Amino acid sequence: KAGVTQTPRYLIKTRGQQVTLSCSPISGHRSVSWYQQTPGQGLQFLFEYFSETQRNKGNFPGRFSGRQFSNSRSEMNVSTLELGDSALYLCASHESLVSGAGELFFGEGSRLTVL
Amino acid sequence: DQQVKQNSPSLSVQEGRISILNCDYTNSMFDYFLWYKKYPAEGPTFLISISSIKDKNEDGRFTVFLNKSAKHLSLHIVPSQPGDSAVYFCAARGGSQGNLIFGKGTKLSVKP
């Protein structure tokens, strides 16, 4: 069974630009969560989707948005990029309705650098 | 405010000895706890979990202990191996509708 696939793996943007990251969950998984990892800050929850609906949202500004498609693939978008948005963005899929129930399966992440 | 805290950013242990990684939490509604391991350039991988109705869960060399009264859990790795060198994240769930909340991680180095 293929794991969680995230694209692109690495990207460099400049301040003010926008970026879209993609995530393909494990086949059969209908829930997708997104996390931001920055040095010294651990994994901070961005949002969670199930069946194309956002079910939970973390404490991030409105510049961060996401969506999920009918095939469970998910995208997240960050608009008006700031230097502080430089981070590893991790996508995780899970079988359960909510991410807290059972383990999450993570992708390798998309490393975003904002210059 | 941080609901899940890993107060030790790093830990160094000799191969063959015990590694103990600690995690504290503040939310008494948390009912499920997990440990993840992360190597550089890879996503976190699930290691072991424990429900709040238990105080210990064991899986091979890995044991997680939960002390609900102290709001503290720990991960024991015995014996430690160089391949265990990674960043370990503690995570907690807050109720049936809650997302996983992660600590900042502890970098474990196991010296041969």
mmCIF file of C-alpha atoms in Angstrom:
data_model
loop_
_atom_site.group_PDB
_atom_site.id
_atom_site.type_symbol
_atom_site.label_atom_id
_atom_site.label_comp_id
_atom_site.label_asym_id
_atom_site.label_seq_id
_atom_site.Cartn_x
_atom_site.Cartn_y
_atom_site.Cartn_z
ATOM 1 C CA LYS A 1 0.000 0.000 0.000
ATOM 2 C CA ALA A 2 1.471 3.361 -0.969
ATOM 3 C CA GLY A 3 2.066 5.845 1.826
ATOM 4 C CA VAL A 4 1.120 9.478 2.086
ATOM 5 C CA THR A 5 2.565 11.443 -0.820
ATOM 6 C CA GLN A 6 3.323 15.136 -0.606
ATOM 7 C CA THR A 7 4.387 17.407 -3.459
ATOM 8 C CA PRO A 8 6.522 19.325 -3.954
ATOM 9 C CA ARG A 9 9.159 18.152 -1.496
ATOM 10 C CA TYR A 10 11.100 21.403 -1.580
ATOM 11 C CA LEU A 11 10.244 24.878 -2.774
ATOM 12 C CA ILE A 12 11.521 28.419 -2.465
ATOM 13 C CA LYS A 13 9.270 31.461 -2.626
ATOM 14 C CA THR A 14 9.646 35.146 -1.951
ATOM 15 C CA ARG A 15 7.667 37.291 0.457
ATOM 16 C CA GLY A 16 4.233 38.232 -0.813
ATOM 17 C CA GLN A 17 3.878 35.227 -3.098
ATOM 18 C CA GLN A 18 1.465 32.405 -2.554
ATOM 19 C CA VAL A 19 2.048 28.668 -2.486
ATOM 20 C CA THR A 20 -0.040 25.535 -2.918
ATOM 21 C CA LEU A 21 0.997 22.199 -1.428
ATOM 22 C CA SER A 22 -0.537 18.874 -2.338
ATOM 23 C CA CYS A 23 -1.158 15.704 -0.372
ATOM 24 C CA SER A 24 -2.377 12.291 -1.507
ATOM 25 C CA PRO A 25 -3.471 10.160 1.459
ATOM 26 C CA ILE A 26 -3.151 6.424 1.862
ATOM 27 C CA SER A 27 -5.694 4.638 -0.271
ATOM 28 C CA GLY A 28 -8.919 4.257 1.644
ATOM 29 C CA HIS A 29 -8.129 6.978 4.161
ATOM 30 C CA ARG A 30 -10.699 9.742 4.078
ATOM 31 C CA SER A 31 -9.274 12.081 6.699
ATOM 32 C CA VAL A 32 -6.349 14.388 6.081
ATOM 33 C CA SER A 33 -4.636 16.680 8.579
ATOM 34 C CA TRP A 34 -1.996 19.323 8.011
ATOM 35 C CA TYR A 35 0.735 20.361 10.443
ATOM 36 C CA GLN A 36 3.455 22.981 10.383
ATOM 37 C CA GLN A 37 6.844 22.142 11.874
ATOM 38 C CA THR A 38 9.305 24.905 12.650
ATOM 39 C CA PRO A 39 12.569 24.626 14.617
ATOM 40 C CA GLY A 40 11.823 24.541 18.308
ATOM 41 C CA GLN A 41 8.037 24.662 17.864
ATOM 42 C CA GLY A 42 7.132 21.047 17.299
ATOM 43 C CA LEU A 43 4.171 20.173 15.106
ATOM 44 C CA GLN A 44 1.435 22.757 15.111
ATOM 45 C CA PHE A 45 -1.989 21.756 13.863
ATOM 46 C CA LEU A 46 -3.293 23.653 10.849
ATOM 47 C CA PHE A 47 -6.531 21.934 9.834
ATOM 48 C CA GLU A 48 -8.246 18.633 9.275
ATOM 49 C CA TYR A 49 -10.537 17.503 6.484
ATOM 50 C CA PHE A 50 -12.937 14.614 6.182
ATOM 51 C CA SER A 51 -15.085 13.963 3.130
ATOM 52 C CA GLU A 52 -14.283 17.381 1.648
ATOM 53 C CA THR A 53 -15.333 19.190 4.838
ATOM 54 C CA GLN A 54 -13.044 21.018 7.222
ATOM 55 C CA ARG A 55 -13.678 19.520 10.643
ATOM 56 C CA ASN A 56 -11.044 21.201 12.778
ATOM 57 C CA LYS A 57 -8.890 24.271 12.414
ATOM 58 C CA GLY A 58 -5.820 25.345 14.340
ATOM 59 C CA ASN A 59 -4.829 28.809 15.442
ATOM 60 C CA PHE A 60 -3.386 30.131 12.189
ATOM 61 C CA PRO A 61 -4.274 33.310 10.267
ATOM 62 C CA GLY A 62 -6.681 33.274 7.362
ATOM 63 C CA ARG A 63 -3.754 33.323 4.917
ATOM 64 C CA PHE A 64 -3.604 29.579 5.526
ATOM 65 C CA SER A 65 -6.361 27.656 3.817
ATOM 66 C CA GLY A 66 -7.015 24.193 2.547
ATOM 67 C CA ARG A 67 -9.446 21.957 0.775
ATOM 68 C CA GLN A 68 -10.112 18.328 0.119
ATOM 69 C CA PHE A 69 -11.311 16.776 -3.087
ATOM 70 C CA SER A 70 -13.752 13.934 -3.630
ATOM 71 C CA ASN A 71 -10.850 11.474 -4.068
ATOM 72 C CA SER A 72 -9.585 12.510 -0.584
ATOM 73 C CA ARG A 73 -6.560 14.317 -1.988
ATOM 74 C CA SER A 74 -5.939 17.581 -0.193
ATOM 75 C CA GLU A 75 -4.262 20.872 -0.907
ATOM 76 C CA MET A 76 -3.227 23.672 1.372
ATOM 77 C CA ASN A 77 -2.564 27.216 0.283
ATOM 78 C CA VAL A 78 -0.643 30.009 1.938
ATOM 79 C CA SER A 79 -1.150 33.479 0.526
ATOM 80 C CA THR A 80 0.954 36.616 1.006
ATOM 81 C CA LEU A 81 3.904 34.631 2.265
ATOM 82 C CA GLU A 82 5.944 35.925 5.183
ATOM 83 C CA LEU A 83 9.459 34.972 6.252
ATOM 84 C CA GLY A 84 8.001 33.216 9.294
ATOM 85 C CA ASP A 85 6.084 30.822 7.050
ATOM 86 C CA SER A 86 9.324 29.010 6.268
ATOM 87 C CA ALA A 87 8.729 25.555 7.667
ATOM 88 C CA LEU A 88 8.190 21.894 6.981
ATOM 89 C CA TYR A 89 4.533 21.301 6.145
ATOM 90 C CA LEU A 90 3.386 17.808 6.996
ATOM 91 C CA CYS A 91 0.296 16.049 5.806
ATOM 92 C CA ALA A 92 -1.110 13.065 7.655
ATOM 93 C CA SER A 93 -3.892 10.697 6.736
ATOM 94 C CA HIS A 94 -5.958 8.428 8.945
ATOM 95 C CA GLU A 95 -8.828 6.026 8.693
ATOM 96 C CA SER A 96 -10.858 7.412 11.557
ATOM 97 C CA LEU A 97 -13.314 10.227 11.423
ATOM 98 C CA VAL A 98 -11.181 12.506 13.555
ATOM 99 C CA SER A 99 -7.413 12.660 13.710
ATOM 100 C CA GLY A 100 -7.274 12.046 17.414
ATOM 101 C CA ALA A 101 -8.712 8.564 17.145
ATOM 102 C CA GLY A 102 -5.752 6.292 16.490
ATOM 103 C CA GLU A 103 -2.527 6.958 14.759
ATOM 104 C CA LEU A 104 -1.759 9.364 11.975
ATOM 105 C CA PHE A 105 0.318 8.322 8.981
ATOM 106 C CA PHE A 106 2.567 11.157 7.892
ATOM 107 C CA GLY A 107 4.054 12.046 4.544
ATOM 108 C CA GLU A 108 7.648 13.205 4.205
ATOM 109 C CA GLY A 109 6.620 16.831 4.127
ATOM 110 C CA SER A 110 7.044 19.861 1.893
ATOM 111 C CA ARG A 111 9.943 22.089 2.903
ATOM 112 C CA LEU A 112 9.017 25.710 2.188
ATOM 113 C CA THR A 113 11.632 28.449 2.289
ATOM 114 C CA VAL A 114 10.475 32.054 2.055
ATOM 115 C CA LEU A 115 13.124 34.608 1.064
ATOM 116 C CA ASP B 1 -0.067 28.164 26.095
ATOM 117 C CA GLN B 2 1.521 24.796 25.552
ATOM 118 C CA GLN B 3 -0.747 21.896 26.454
ATOM 119 C CA VAL B 4 1.891 19.228 25.766
ATOM 120 C CA LYS B 5 5.402 19.909 26.997
ATOM 121 C CA GLN B 6 8.640 18.117 26.382
ATOM 122 C CA ASN B 7 11.044 20.035 28.553
ATOM 123 C CA SER B 8 14.230 18.340 27.413
ATOM 124 C CA PRO B 9 15.208 19.439 23.895
ATOM 125 C CA SER B 10 17.904 16.788 23.747
ATOM 126 C CA LEU B 11 19.098 13.616 25.437
ATOM 127 C CA SER B 12 22.305 11.640 24.964
ATOM 128 C CA VAL B 13 22.561 7.986 26.006
ATOM 129 C CA GLN B 14 25.113 5.196 25.632
ATOM 130 C CA GLU B 15 24.212 2.241 23.471
ATOM 131 C CA GLY B 16 22.703 -0.569 25.538
ATOM 132 C CA ARG B 17 21.513 1.729 28.320
ATOM 133 C CA ILE B 18 17.984 2.937 29.005
ATOM 134 C CA SER B 19 16.612 6.075 27.335
ATOM 135 C CA ILE B 20 13.828 7.873 29.194
ATOM 136 C CA LEU B 21 11.940 10.602 27.393
ATOM 137 C CA ASN B 22 9.475 12.672 29.358
ATOM 138 C CA CYS B 23 6.302 14.523 28.507
ATOM 139 C CA ASP B 24 3.938 16.631 30.618
ATOM 140 C CA TYR B 25 0.448 17.790 29.749
ATOM 141 C CA THR B 26 -1.940 20.299 31.215
ATOM 142 C CA ASN B 27 -5.347 19.316 29.858
ATOM 143 C CA SER B 28 -7.081 16.733 32.063
ATOM 144 C CA MET B 29 -9.474 15.972 29.178
ATOM 145 C CA PHE B 30 -6.724 14.285 27.186
ATOM 146 C CA ASP B 31 -7.587 10.602 26.950
ATOM 147 C CA TYR B 32 -5.138 9.178 24.440
ATOM 148 C CA PHE B 33 -1.397 9.655 24.130
ATOM 149 C CA LEU B 34 1.020 8.744 21.378
ATOM 150 C CA TRP B 35 4.742 8.836 20.705
ATOM 151 C CA TYR B 36 6.156 9.493 17.266
ATOM 152 C CA LYS B 37 9.714 9.188 16.023
ATOM 153 C CA LYS B 38 11.139 11.409 13.307
ATOM 154 C CA TYR B 39 14.340 11.024 11.320
ATOM 155 C CA PRO B 40 15.717 13.973 9.324
ATOM 156 C CA ALA B 41 14.085 14.438 5.920
ATOM 157 C CA GLU B 42 11.319 11.964 6.805
ATOM 158 C CA GLY B 43 7.833 12.340 8.196
ATOM 159 C CA PRO B 44 7.087 11.271 11.781
ATOM 160 C CA THR B 45 6.290 7.599 12.268
ATOM 161 C CA PHE B 46 4.046 6.189 14.955
ATOM 162 C CA LEU B 47 5.836 4.378 17.747
ATOM 163 C CA ILE B 48 3.490 3.506 20.613
ATOM 164 C CA SER B 49 0.322 4.767 22.259
ATOM 165 C CA ILE B 50 -1.525 4.541 25.550
ATOM 166 C CA SER B 51 -5.091 5.137 26.584
ATOM 167 C CA SER B 52 -5.895 7.061 29.737
ATOM 168 C CA ILE B 53 -7.494 3.951 31.241
ATOM 169 C CA LYS B 54 -4.072 2.295 31.375
ATOM 170 C CA ASP B 55 -0.858 3.218 33.117
ATOM 171 C CA LYS B 56 1.557 1.177 31.032
ATOM 172 C CA ASN B 57 1.860 -0.128 27.509
ATOM 173 C CA GLU B 58 4.733 -2.186 26.187
ATOM 174 C CA ASP B 59 5.889 -3.006 22.671
ATOM 175 C CA GLY B 60 9.237 -4.724 22.396
ATOM 176 C CA ARG B 61 11.973 -2.394 23.568
ATOM 177 C CA PHE B 62 9.506 0.478 23.989
ATOM 178 C CA THR B 63 7.354 1.074 27.055
ATOM 179 C CA VAL B 64 5.153 4.060 27.743
ATOM 180 C CA PHE B 65 4.115 4.921 31.295
ATOM 181 C CA LEU B 66 1.231 7.231 32.151
ATOM 182 C CA ASN B 67 0.791 8.971 35.502
ATOM 183 C CA LYS B 68 -2.579 10.706 35.278
ATOM 184 C CA SER B 69 -2.418 12.341 38.696
ATOM 185 C CA ALA B 70 0.858 14.000 37.737
ATOM 186 C CA LYS B 71 -0.231 14.565 34.119
ATOM 187 C CA HIS B 72 3.006 12.979 33.053
ATOM 188 C CA LEU B 73 4.019 10.287 30.620
ATOM 189 C CA SER B 74 7.354 8.812 29.748
ATOM 190 C CA LEU B 75 8.796 6.634 27.018
ATOM 191 C CA HIS B 76 11.414 4.071 27.993
ATOM 192 C CA ILE B 77 13.664 2.490 25.387
ATOM 193 C CA VAL B 78 15.619 -0.531 26.608
ATOM 194 C CA PRO B 79 18.213 -1.282 25.405
ATOM 195 C CA SER B 80 18.931 1.836 23.389
ATOM 196 C CA GLN B 81 20.453 1.371 19.944
ATOM 197 C CA PRO B 82 22.214 3.852 17.629
ATOM 198 C CA GLY B 83 19.314 3.489 15.183
ATOM 199 C CA ASP B 84 17.030 4.966 17.841
ATOM 200 C CA SER B 85 18.741 8.331 17.363
ATOM 201 C CA ALA B 86 15.917 10.602 16.200
ATOM 202 C CA VAL B 87 13.548 13.294 17.393
ATOM 203 C CA TYR B 88 10.729 11.933 19.539
ATOM 204 C CA PHE B 89 7.401 13.719 19.724
ATOM 205 C CA CYS B 90 4.794 13.223 22.388
ATOM 206 C CA ALA B 91 1.192 13.829 21.284
ATOM 207 C CA ALA B 92 -2.143 13.922 23.078
ATOM 208 C CA ARG B 93 -5.778 13.848 22.073
ATOM 209 C CA GLY B 94 -8.403 15.979 23.760
ATOM 210 C CA GLY B 95 -11.686 14.124 23.685
ATOM 211 C CA SER B 96 -13.400 12.317 20.824
ATOM 212 C CA GLN B 97 -13.483 15.332 18.552
ATOM 213 C CA GLY B 98 -10.023 16.635 19.292
ATOM 214 C CA ASN B 99 -7.059 16.824 16.982
ATOM 215 C CA LEU B 100 -3.660 15.548 18.067
ATOM 216 C CA ILE B 101 -1.599 18.113 19.948
ATOM 217 C CA PHE B 102 2.158 17.627 19.782
ATOM 218 C CA GLY B 103 5.027 18.606 22.033
ATOM 219 C CA LYS B 104 8.122 20.308 20.659
ATOM 220 C CA GLY B 105 10.125 17.105 20.564
ATOM 221 C CA THR B 106 13.233 15.666 22.212
ATOM 222 C CA LYS B 107 16.276 14.829 20.120
ATOM 223 C CA LEU B 108 17.720 11.503 21.279
ATOM 224 C CA SER B 109 21.313 10.620 20.450
ATOM 225 C CA VAL B 110 22.460 7.083 21.188
ATOM 226 C CA LYS B 111 26.248 6.827 21.229
ATOM 227 C CA PRO B 112 27.909 3.542 20.187
#
